[in-house]
Short mmCIF file of C-alpha atoms in Angstrom, two decimals:
data_model
loop_
_atom_site.label_atom_id
_atom_site.label_comp_id
_atom_site.label_asym_id
_atom_site.label_seq_id
_atom_site.Cartn_x
_atom_site.Cartn_y
_atom_site.Cartn_z
CA MET A 1 -8.52 -4.32 -27.58
CA LYS A 2 -5.56 -1.92 -27.71
CA ILE A 3 -4.69 -0.51 -24.32
CA ALA A 4 -2.02 2.15 -23.89
CA LEU A 5 -0.39 3.23 -20.64
CA VAL A 6 1.00 6.74 -20.71
CA LYS A 7 4.75 6.62 -20.18
CA TYR A 8 6.09 9.45 -18.07
CA ASN A 9 8.38 9.96 -15.11
CA ALA A 10 6.13 8.33 -12.51
CA GLY A 11 6.53 4.85 -11.16
CA ASN A 12 4.77 1.59 -10.66
CA VAL A 13 3.25 0.82 -14.03
CA GLN A 14 4.29 -2.80 -13.51
CA SER A 15 1.36 -3.51 -11.16
CA VAL A 16 -1.12 -2.08 -13.64
CA LEU A 17 0.36 -4.20 -16.45
CA PHE A 18 0.11 -7.30 -14.24
CA ALA A 19 -3.49 -6.48 -13.32
CA LEU A 20 -4.40 -6.09 -17.00
CA ARG A 21 -2.69 -9.38 -17.77
CA ARG A 22 -4.80 -11.09 -15.08
CA LEU A 23 -7.81 -9.82 -17.03
CA GLY A 24 -6.38 -11.29 -20.22
CA HIS A 25 -5.05 -8.07 -21.76
CA THR A 26 -1.69 -6.72 -22.74
CA ALA A 27 -0.87 -3.02 -22.99
CA ASP A 28 1.64 -0.69 -24.58
CA TRP A 29 3.63 1.46 -22.19
CA THR A 30 4.30 4.42 -24.46
CA ASP A 31 4.69 8.17 -24.85
CA ASP A 32 4.22 7.99 -28.61
CA PRO A 33 1.33 10.34 -29.51
CA ALA A 34 0.13 8.25 -32.44
CA THR A 35 -0.03 5.05 -30.36
CA LEU A 36 -1.87 6.85 -27.58
CA ARG A 37 -4.40 8.37 -29.98
CA ARG A 38 -5.04 5.02 -31.67
CA ALA A 39 -5.56 3.05 -28.47
CA ASP A 40 -9.06 1.88 -27.52
CA ARG A 41 -8.35 2.66 -23.87
CA VAL A 42 -5.73 4.90 -22.31
CA ILE A 43 -4.59 4.46 -18.72
CA PHE A 44 -2.64 7.20 -16.97
CA PRO A 45 -1.17 5.55 -13.89
CA GLY A 46 1.35 6.89 -11.52
CA VAL A 47 2.96 7.23 -8.19
CA GLY A 48 5.10 10.32 -8.19
CA GLU A 49 5.33 14.05 -7.68
CA ALA A 50 3.00 16.50 -9.42
CA SER A 51 5.29 19.31 -10.61
CA SER A 52 7.98 17.09 -12.14
CA ALA A 53 5.29 14.96 -13.79
CA MET A 54 3.59 18.04 -15.30
CA HIS A 55 6.95 19.38 -16.41
CA TYR A 56 7.70 16.09 -18.16
CA LEU A 57 4.28 15.95 -19.86
CA LYS A 58 4.46 19.56 -21.09
CA ALA A 59 7.97 19.16 -22.43
CA ARG A 60 6.67 16.41 -24.71
CA GLY A 61 3.32 17.93 -25.59
CA LEU A 62 1.58 15.07 -23.76
CA ASP A 63 -0.51 17.53 -21.73
CA GLU A 64 -2.43 18.74 -24.78
CA LEU A 65 -2.54 15.24 -26.21
CA ILE A 66 -4.16 13.77 -23.09
CA ARG A 67 -6.74 16.54 -22.94
CA SER A 68 -7.69 15.90 -26.57
CA LEU A 69 -8.25 12.14 -26.23
CA GLN A 70 -11.72 10.92 -27.23
CA GLN A 71 -11.60 7.29 -26.07
CA PRO A 72 -12.16 6.25 -22.45
CA VAL A 73 -9.21 7.41 -20.33
CA LEU A 74 -8.51 6.26 -16.76
CA GLY A 75 -6.25 8.23 -14.42
CA ILE A 76 -4.96 6.39 -11.35
CA CYS A 77 -3.67 8.00 -8.12
CA LEU A 78 -1.33 10.82 -9.26
CA GLY A 79 -3.13 10.48 -12.59
CA LEU A 80 -6.37 11.66 -10.95
CA GLN A 81 -4.58 14.58 -9.31
CA LEU A 82 -2.98 15.68 -12.58
CA PHE A 83 -6.43 15.69 -14.23
CA CYS A 84 -7.52 18.38 -11.76
CA ARG A 85 -7.11 22.17 -11.96
CA HIS A 86 -4.27 22.75 -9.57
CA SER A 87 -2.27 20.80 -6.99
CA GLU A 88 -0.87 22.11 -3.74
CA GLU A 89 2.05 19.75 -4.30
CA ASN A 90 4.72 22.29 -5.27
CA ASP A 91 2.01 24.73 -6.42
CA THR A 92 1.43 22.94 -9.72
CA PRO A 93 -1.06 23.94 -12.42
CA CYS A 94 -2.49 20.66 -13.79
CA LEU A 95 -4.46 19.45 -16.82
CA ARG A 96 -7.82 20.96 -15.80
CA ILE A 97 -9.95 18.12 -17.05
CA PHE A 98 -11.79 18.28 -13.72
CA GLU A 99 -12.62 21.64 -12.17
CA CYS A 100 -11.37 20.96 -8.69
CA ASP A 101 -8.18 21.50 -6.73
CA VAL A 102 -5.82 19.07 -5.04
CA ARG A 103 -4.89 19.70 -1.42
CA ARG A 104 -2.62 18.10 1.14
CA PHE A 105 -3.96 16.04 4.03
CA GLY A 106 -2.90 17.18 7.42
CA GLY A 107 -3.57 19.33 10.41
CA LEU A 108 -6.89 17.58 10.90
CA ASP A 109 -8.05 15.46 13.78
CA MET A 110 -9.35 11.97 13.31
CA PRO A 111 -12.63 11.13 15.02
CA ALA A 112 -12.17 9.46 18.38
CA GLU A 113 -11.44 5.76 18.10
CA PRO A 114 -13.20 3.19 20.26
CA GLY A 115 -11.75 3.34 23.74
CA GLY A 116 -9.15 5.87 22.72
CA SER A 117 -8.26 9.51 22.52
CA ARG A 118 -8.17 11.66 19.40
CA ALA A 119 -5.24 11.01 17.15
CA VAL A 120 -3.58 13.25 14.60
CA LEU A 121 -4.38 12.37 10.99
CA LYS A 122 -1.52 10.30 9.63
CA VAL A 123 -0.13 11.13 6.21
CA PRO A 124 0.11 9.42 3.76
CA HIS A 125 -3.44 8.08 3.81
CA MET A 126 -2.28 4.50 3.44
CA GLY A 127 -4.43 1.40 3.48
CA TRP A 128 -7.97 0.20 2.84
CA ASN A 129 -10.84 2.66 3.00
CA LYS A 130 -14.49 2.68 1.96
CA LEU A 131 -16.05 3.99 -1.23
CA ARG A 132 -19.40 5.74 -0.86
CA GLN A 133 -22.00 7.35 -3.14
CA LEU A 134 -20.93 5.26 -6.12
CA ARG A 135 -22.24 6.39 -9.52
CA GLY A 136 -21.83 5.46 -13.16
CA PRO A 137 -20.50 2.61 -15.26
CA LEU A 138 -17.07 2.45 -13.59
CA PHE A 139 -18.68 1.09 -10.42
CA SER A 140 -21.16 -1.27 -12.03
CA GLY A 141 -21.52 -4.31 -9.76
CA VAL A 142 -19.44 -2.69 -6.98
CA ALA A 143 -21.21 -2.51 -3.62
CA GLU A 144 -21.49 0.70 -1.58
CA GLU A 145 -18.87 0.75 1.16
CA SER A 146 -16.52 -1.56 -0.69
CA TYR A 147 -12.95 -1.27 0.50
CA VAL A 148 -10.15 -0.25 -1.89
CA TYR A 149 -6.46 0.44 -1.34
CA PHE A 150 -5.18 4.02 -1.11
CA VAL A 151 -1.67 5.48 -0.81
CA HIS A 152 -1.55 9.27 -1.14
CA SER A 153 -0.76 12.48 0.68
CA TYR A 154 -2.81 14.80 -1.56
CA TYR A 155 -6.49 14.55 -2.42
CA ALA A 156 -9.00 16.07 -4.85
CA GLU A 157 -11.68 18.15 -3.17
CA MET A 158 -15.27 17.04 -3.36
CA GLN A 159 -16.97 18.33 -6.51
CA PRO A 160 -20.09 17.56 -8.58
CA GLY A 161 -18.14 15.26 -10.93
CA ALA A 162 -17.29 12.90 -8.08
CA ILE A 163 -18.52 9.37 -8.82
CA ALA A 164 -17.23 8.00 -5.50
CA GLN A 165 -16.23 9.59 -2.25
CA THR A 166 -14.14 8.53 0.72
CA GLU A 167 -13.63 9.93 4.17
CA TYR A 168 -10.24 10.52 5.72
CA GLY A 169 -10.35 13.46 8.08
CA GLU A 170 -12.75 14.97 5.57
CA THR A 171 -14.66 13.74 2.56
CA PHE A 172 -12.76 13.79 -0.72
CA SER A 173 -13.29 12.70 -4.34
CA ALA A 174 -12.22 9.04 -4.53
CA ALA A 175 -13.21 8.91 -8.21
CA LEU A 176 -14.14 11.51 -10.83
CA GLN A 177 -15.71 11.43 -14.26
CA ARG A 178 -16.28 13.94 -17.02
CA ASP A 179 -17.38 12.59 -20.39
CA ASN A 180 -14.75 10.01 -21.46
CA PHE A 181 -12.36 10.90 -18.62
CA PHE A 182 -12.40 8.69 -15.54
CA ALA A 183 -10.04 8.86 -12.59
CA VAL A 184 -9.60 7.03 -9.31
CA GLN A 185 -7.49 8.08 -6.34
CA PHE A 186 -7.11 4.49 -5.10
CA HIS A 187 -5.20 1.66 -6.76
CA PRO A 188 -7.63 -0.73 -8.46
CA GLU A 189 -4.66 -2.92 -9.43
CA LYS A 190 -3.99 -3.48 -5.70
CA SER A 191 -7.57 -3.64 -4.46
CA GLY A 192 -8.39 -7.34 -4.72
CA PRO A 193 -11.56 -8.52 -6.49
CA VAL A 194 -13.22 -5.10 -6.09
CA GLY A 195 -10.37 -3.40 -7.93
CA GLN A 196 -10.42 -6.07 -10.60
CA GLN A 197 -14.13 -5.42 -11.16
CA ILE A 198 -13.46 -1.68 -11.55
CA LEU A 199 -10.71 -2.27 -14.11
CA LYS A 200 -12.94 -4.71 -15.96
CA ASN A 201 -15.73 -2.10 -15.97
CA PHE A 202 -13.37 0.47 -17.45
CA LEU A 203 -12.41 -1.89 -20.24
CA ASN A 204 -16.11 -2.60 -20.91
CA ILE A 205 -17.20 1.05 -21.10
CA MET B 1 -12.83 5.14 8.14
CA LEU B 2 -9.44 3.73 7.29
CA ALA B 3 -9.39 0.02 8.10
CA LYS B 4 -6.83 -1.50 10.45
CA ARG B 5 -4.62 -3.83 8.43
CA ILE B 6 -3.75 -7.47 9.10
CA ILE B 7 -0.40 -8.40 7.58
CA PRO B 8 1.04 -11.93 7.44
CA CYS B 9 4.84 -12.01 7.14
CA LEU B 10 6.61 -14.72 5.14
CA ASP B 11 10.27 -15.53 5.66
CA ILE B 12 11.97 -16.51 2.41
CA LYS B 13 15.18 -18.41 1.87
CA ASP B 14 16.45 -19.44 -1.56
CA GLY B 15 13.12 -18.53 -3.12
CA GLN B 16 11.10 -20.76 -0.75
CA THR B 17 9.22 -20.04 2.45
CA VAL B 18 11.27 -21.34 5.34
CA LYS B 19 10.19 -24.65 6.74
CA GLY B 20 7.60 -24.65 9.43
CA ILE B 21 4.72 -23.26 7.48
CA ARG B 22 1.93 -25.77 7.76
CA PHE B 23 -1.18 -24.81 5.93
CA ALA B 24 -3.83 -27.45 5.89
CA ARG B 25 -4.80 -28.56 2.41
CA LEU B 26 -2.24 -26.38 0.68
CA ARG B 27 -0.22 -28.57 -1.62
CA GLN B 28 2.91 -26.48 -1.82
CA ALA B 29 3.25 -24.53 1.41
CA GLY B 30 6.86 -23.95 0.46
CA ASP B 31 5.97 -21.92 -2.60
CA PRO B 32 5.65 -18.26 -1.57
CA VAL B 33 3.51 -17.46 -4.61
CA GLU B 34 0.90 -20.08 -3.79
CA LEU B 35 0.97 -19.08 -0.13
CA ALA B 36 0.57 -15.41 -1.02
CA ALA B 37 -2.45 -16.18 -3.20
CA ALA B 38 -3.94 -18.25 -0.38
CA TYR B 39 -3.50 -15.41 2.10
CA ALA B 40 -5.07 -12.98 -0.35
CA ARG B 41 -8.13 -15.23 -0.62
CA ARG B 42 -8.36 -15.42 3.17
CA GLY B 43 -8.51 -11.65 3.46
CA ALA B 44 -4.98 -10.54 4.31
CA ASP B 45 -4.75 -6.81 3.66
CA GLU B 46 -1.09 -6.77 2.73
CA LEU B 47 1.85 -9.15 2.79
CA VAL B 48 5.48 -8.82 3.81
CA PHE B 49 8.23 -11.03 2.35
CA LEU B 50 11.56 -11.07 4.14
CA ASP B 51 14.63 -12.51 2.47
CA ILE B 52 16.19 -13.94 5.60
CA ALA B 53 19.34 -15.24 3.99
CA ALA B 54 19.88 -12.08 1.95
CA THR B 55 23.14 -13.22 0.44
CA GLN B 56 24.55 -11.78 -2.75
CA GLU B 57 23.87 -15.03 -4.62
CA GLY B 58 20.32 -15.18 -3.32
CA ARG B 59 19.44 -11.67 -4.51
CA SER B 60 18.55 -12.56 -8.06
CA THR B 61 16.48 -15.52 -6.87
CA PHE B 62 14.57 -13.19 -4.56
CA THR B 63 14.06 -10.59 -7.29
CA ALA B 64 12.71 -13.26 -9.62
CA LEU B 65 10.35 -14.35 -6.85
CA VAL B 66 9.16 -10.76 -6.33
CA ARG B 67 8.26 -10.61 -10.01
CA ARG B 68 6.27 -13.86 -9.77
CA ILE B 69 4.44 -12.61 -6.68
CA ALA B 70 3.58 -9.30 -8.33
CA ALA B 71 2.15 -11.11 -11.32
CA VAL B 72 -0.43 -12.99 -9.24
CA LEU B 73 -1.03 -10.88 -6.13
CA ASP B 74 -3.67 -8.16 -6.32
CA LEU B 75 -2.74 -6.76 -2.91
CA PRO B 76 0.07 -4.43 -1.87
CA PHE B 77 3.21 -6.12 -0.62
CA THR B 78 6.46 -5.13 1.03
CA VAL B 79 9.82 -6.83 0.60
CA GLY B 80 12.82 -6.62 2.85
CA GLY B 81 15.93 -8.31 4.16
CA GLY B 82 19.45 -6.97 3.86
CA ILE B 83 18.53 -3.98 1.71
CA SER B 84 21.27 -1.37 1.84
CA SER B 85 21.26 0.65 -1.38
CA VAL B 86 19.12 2.75 -3.70
CA ALA B 87 20.03 0.42 -6.58
CA GLN B 88 18.69 -2.64 -4.74
CA VAL B 89 15.45 -0.84 -4.02
CA GLU B 90 15.08 0.21 -7.62
CA THR B 91 15.45 -3.41 -8.73
CA LEU B 92 12.82 -4.63 -6.26
CA LEU B 93 10.32 -1.88 -7.09
CA GLN B 94 10.77 -2.51 -10.79
CA ALA B 95 10.11 -6.18 -10.15
CA GLY B 96 6.71 -5.12 -8.82
CA ALA B 97 7.09 -4.68 -5.05
CA ASP B 98 4.99 -1.84 -3.67
CA LYS B 99 7.23 -1.02 -0.73
CA VAL B 100 10.61 -1.98 0.62
CA SER B 101 11.57 -2.38 4.22
CA VAL B 102 15.00 -1.25 5.39
CA ASN B 103 16.42 -2.02 8.81
CA SER B 104 20.04 -2.42 9.88
CA ALA B 105 21.50 -0.55 6.91
CA ALA B 106 19.32 2.46 7.72
CA ALA B 107 20.34 2.35 11.37
CA ARG B 108 24.00 2.32 10.33
CA ARG B 109 23.57 4.96 7.63
CA PRO B 110 20.42 7.01 8.32
CA ASP B 111 20.86 9.04 5.10
CA LEU B 112 19.71 5.94 3.22
CA ILE B 113 16.16 6.77 4.33
CA ASP B 114 16.39 10.32 2.95
CA ASP B 115 17.86 9.00 -0.30
CA LEU B 116 15.12 6.40 -0.75
CA ALA B 117 12.32 8.84 0.09
CA ARG B 118 13.71 11.43 -2.32
CA THR B 119 14.24 8.91 -5.12
CA PHE B 120 11.10 6.78 -4.86
CA GLY B 121 8.72 8.70 -2.57
CA SER B 122 7.94 8.10 1.08
CA GLN B 123 4.99 5.87 0.26
CA CYS B 124 7.26 2.96 -0.62
CA VAL B 125 9.77 3.32 2.22
CA VAL B 126 9.10 1.21 5.31
CA VAL B 127 11.66 1.45 8.08
CA ALA B 128 11.78 -1.59 10.34
CA VAL B 129 12.72 -0.81 13.92
CA ASP B 130 13.64 -3.82 16.07
CA ALA B 131 13.55 -2.82 19.72
CA HIS B 132 14.65 -4.52 22.91
CA LEU B 133 13.83 -3.48 26.45
CA HIS B 134 16.84 -2.69 28.59
CA HIS B 135 17.08 -3.07 32.37
CA ASP B 136 16.75 0.70 32.69
CA GLY B 137 13.19 0.44 31.37
CA GLU B 138 14.06 2.08 28.03
CA TRP B 139 13.65 0.56 24.58
CA TYR B 140 16.78 0.43 22.41
CA VAL B 141 17.32 -0.40 18.75
CA SER B 142 18.85 -3.77 17.97
CA LEU B 143 20.36 -4.76 14.64
CA ASN B 144 20.71 -7.84 12.47
CA GLY B 145 17.44 -9.42 13.50
CA GLY B 146 17.85 -8.52 17.15
CA SER B 147 21.27 -10.09 17.59
CA ILE B 148 23.21 -6.84 17.99
CA PRO B 149 22.02 -4.45 20.70
CA THR B 150 22.78 -0.75 20.28
CA GLU B 151 22.61 2.27 22.56
CA ARG B 152 20.24 4.13 20.30
CA ARG B 153 16.85 4.77 21.87
CA ALA B 154 14.16 3.15 19.75
CA PHE B 155 11.62 5.91 20.39
CA ASP B 156 14.03 8.63 19.25
CA TRP B 157 15.01 6.57 16.22
CA ALA B 158 11.36 6.09 15.22
CA VAL B 159 10.80 9.85 15.40
CA GLU B 160 13.96 10.43 13.41
CA VAL B 161 13.11 8.00 10.59
CA ALA B 162 9.69 9.64 10.21
CA GLY B 163 11.43 13.00 9.89
CA ARG B 164 13.81 11.59 7.30
CA GLY B 165 10.94 10.58 5.05
CA ALA B 166 9.93 7.04 6.01
CA GLY B 167 6.36 6.38 4.92
CA GLU B 168 5.69 3.74 7.55
CA ILE B 169 7.35 2.16 10.58
CA LEU B 170 7.41 -1.59 11.18
CA LEU B 171 7.92 -1.73 14.92
CA THR B 172 9.00 -5.08 16.35
CA SER B 173 9.40 -5.79 20.03
CA MET B 174 12.19 -8.35 20.31
CA GLU B 175 10.99 -8.88 23.90
CA HIS B 176 7.64 -10.13 22.66
CA ASP B 177 8.62 -11.72 19.35
CA GLY B 178 7.89 -15.44 19.45
CA THR B 179 6.32 -15.35 22.92
CA LYS B 180 2.67 -15.29 21.77
CA SER B 181 1.95 -13.23 24.89
CA GLY B 182 0.68 -10.13 23.11
CA PHE B 183 2.23 -7.05 21.52
CA ALA B 184 4.26 -4.38 23.31
CA LEU B 185 1.25 -2.14 23.88
CA ASP B 186 2.71 0.80 25.77
CA PHE B 187 5.73 1.11 23.54
CA THR B 188 3.68 0.76 20.34
CA ARG B 189 1.29 3.42 21.57
CA ALA B 190 4.11 5.79 22.50
CA VAL B 191 5.65 5.51 19.04
CA SER B 192 2.36 5.59 17.15
CA GLU B 193 1.26 8.77 18.93
CA ALA B 194 4.62 10.44 18.39
CA VAL B 195 5.02 9.94 14.64
CA PRO B 196 2.82 11.35 11.84
CA ILE B 197 3.07 8.13 9.76
CA PRO B 198 1.43 4.70 10.11
CA VAL B 199 2.92 2.17 12.54
CA ILE B 200 2.77 -1.58 11.95
CA ALA B 201 3.04 -3.46 15.25
CA SER B 202 4.95 -6.73 15.24
CA GLY B 203 6.05 -9.32 17.76
CA GLY B 204 3.96 -11.24 20.24
CA ALA B 205 0.71 -12.10 18.48
CA GLY B 206 -0.76 -15.25 19.99
CA ALA B 207 -4.51 -14.65 20.26
CA LYS B 208 -7.25 -12.58 18.66
CA GLN B 209 -7.47 -10.41 21.76
CA HIS B 210 -3.85 -9.35 21.19
CA PHE B 211 -4.78 -7.80 17.85
CA LEU B 212 -7.73 -5.99 19.40
CA ASP B 213 -5.48 -4.67 22.15
CA VAL B 214 -2.77 -3.44 19.80
CA PHE B 215 -5.34 -1.49 17.76
CA THR B 216 -7.18 0.03 20.72
CA LEU B 217 -4.57 0.35 23.48
CA GLY B 218 -1.49 0.23 21.26
CA LYS B 219 -2.87 2.66 18.64
CA ALA B 220 -1.26 0.64 15.85
CA ASP B 221 -2.41 1.20 12.28
CA ALA B 222 -1.63 -2.36 11.25
CA ALA B 223 -0.53 -5.59 12.90
CA LEU B 224 1.93 -8.11 11.52
CA ALA B 225 2.32 -11.73 12.51
CA ALA B 226 3.81 -14.90 11.12
CA SER B 227 3.46 -18.20 12.94
CA VAL B 228 -0.09 -17.77 14.26
CA PHE B 229 -1.21 -17.43 10.66
CA HIS B 230 1.15 -19.96 9.12
CA PHE B 231 0.19 -22.67 11.60
CA GLY B 232 -3.50 -21.90 11.30
CA GLU B 233 -3.78 -20.98 14.99
CA ILE B 234 -5.58 -17.82 13.96
CA ASP B 235 -7.71 -17.76 10.85
CA ILE B 236 -7.81 -14.33 9.23
CA PRO B 237 -11.56 -14.19 8.40
CA ASP B 238 -12.32 -15.27 11.95
CA LEU B 239 -9.90 -12.66 13.36
CA LYS B 240 -11.42 -9.91 11.24
CA GLN B 241 -14.96 -10.82 12.25
CA TYR B 242 -13.88 -10.71 15.89
CA LEU B 243 -12.25 -7.29 15.42
CA HIS B 244 -15.33 -6.01 13.59
CA ASP B 245 -17.60 -7.28 16.37
CA ASN B 246 -15.42 -5.35 18.80
CA GLY B 247 -15.79 -2.06 16.96
CA ILE B 248 -12.61 -2.07 14.88
CA SER B 249 -12.82 -1.01 11.21
CA VAL B 250 -11.53 -3.90 9.13
CA ARG B 251 -11.98 -4.93 5.51
CA LEU B 252 -14.43 -7.82 5.62
CA GLN B 253 -15.98 -8.24 2.22
CA ARG B 254 -13.11 -10.11 0.62
CA ASP B 255 -14.61 -13.39 1.75
CA LYS B 256 -17.97 -12.51 0.23
CA ALA B 257 -16.47 -11.68 -3.15
CA PRO B 258 -17.58 -14.20 -5.75
CA ALA B 259 -14.29 -13.74 -7.61
CA SER B 260 -12.44 -15.98 -5.13
CA GLY B 261 -14.31 -18.91 -6.61
CA ALA B 262 -14.22 -22.49 -5.54
CA ASP B 263 -10.55 -22.43 -4.63
CA GLY B 264 -11.21 -19.90 -1.86
CA GLN B 265 -10.38 -22.46 0.81
CA LEU B 266 -6.97 -23.31 2.12
#
């Protein structure tokens, strides 16, 4: 199976490559349109900033290319956010694969903790949180309320295309799907056996 | 709800864990990669690797180790020890580390934090604050692993590093470190409530109750410990079950995952 990782100005592709290798796969890290179109699976990973990422993609025509892909595509973290309509991060118009907007966490109160007072919501949302309302092939064999690892300051609003949701101050889209486009806000490559199962599911779709 | 994190810390010298780690039935307790995999199977939420020698010669050994860890570990991990430049951080992140921890160099040159946050994003910048309690009842920053006291107030410094773009604070009480008498609860709580970023409490873990206390009374987002885990005095699944039973959100299902297989025991 040919797997391509979209190369752009966002970091930490190494972990995704290692995770794929643990599943017995190699991948091309590339921004070459032909290689991306030919791949059986395309992964759009990323830890970075929305406006500079969009700028980079547009300058190379990768924005239109990604939207036109027919094979299964998986956006991770910033990848999910860039698949949405618009991000509050530097007021950035995004790829509009999913019809929802990306907002910044903050200004919300956490529910009271056991034996404690109310605390301000900390940003970034960093650590292990639960997935709920799981739907579709990406979460085949993954139990409700499984924990996965998140690191992000912006989130996609809840919308009908959500195939998983998570609560942090409010409920947001932890994963989205439309046709062949899948996206997860968490890092499956850093989420232990649960994350490995999700990556394996994506490769088996 | 976001789970409270349990983070074992491994001290590394010349590519090996420093002596003293005694894991029953682990053949090569000195190999950080094998130890990391073992901790992952036992349900650690994250790991921290500190290069305690942090010499120029040792750098490339440590970087090579980071790459080996990243290849096998499916959990986030932080590396630290003597980091003082953007270039060093770039090397470590490219090797596969998720976050880097900066300490003395940031205290000496606070702009380092701004530079790192701007270059790599706050999410991978952990600032370690080592604090000692002075006779006047105030906590002050100490440097070089606690050996050099300063006159900088630790609380003010924690607030400052958050403002400069740190994504997380690793707060160590040098008063409690190694005592196994519990974490610095009041101080941890004061810092955790004052900063808008997660706080990892460190120093003093000796019993399960100490972890419960630092999450409830200390308001910590995560707790780090070394020897109680390395010597098997506290077993992570047992600790997590205890925390869960006491109403703390923790990630439990790791131990139920079939993927760990037959080698899921230490």
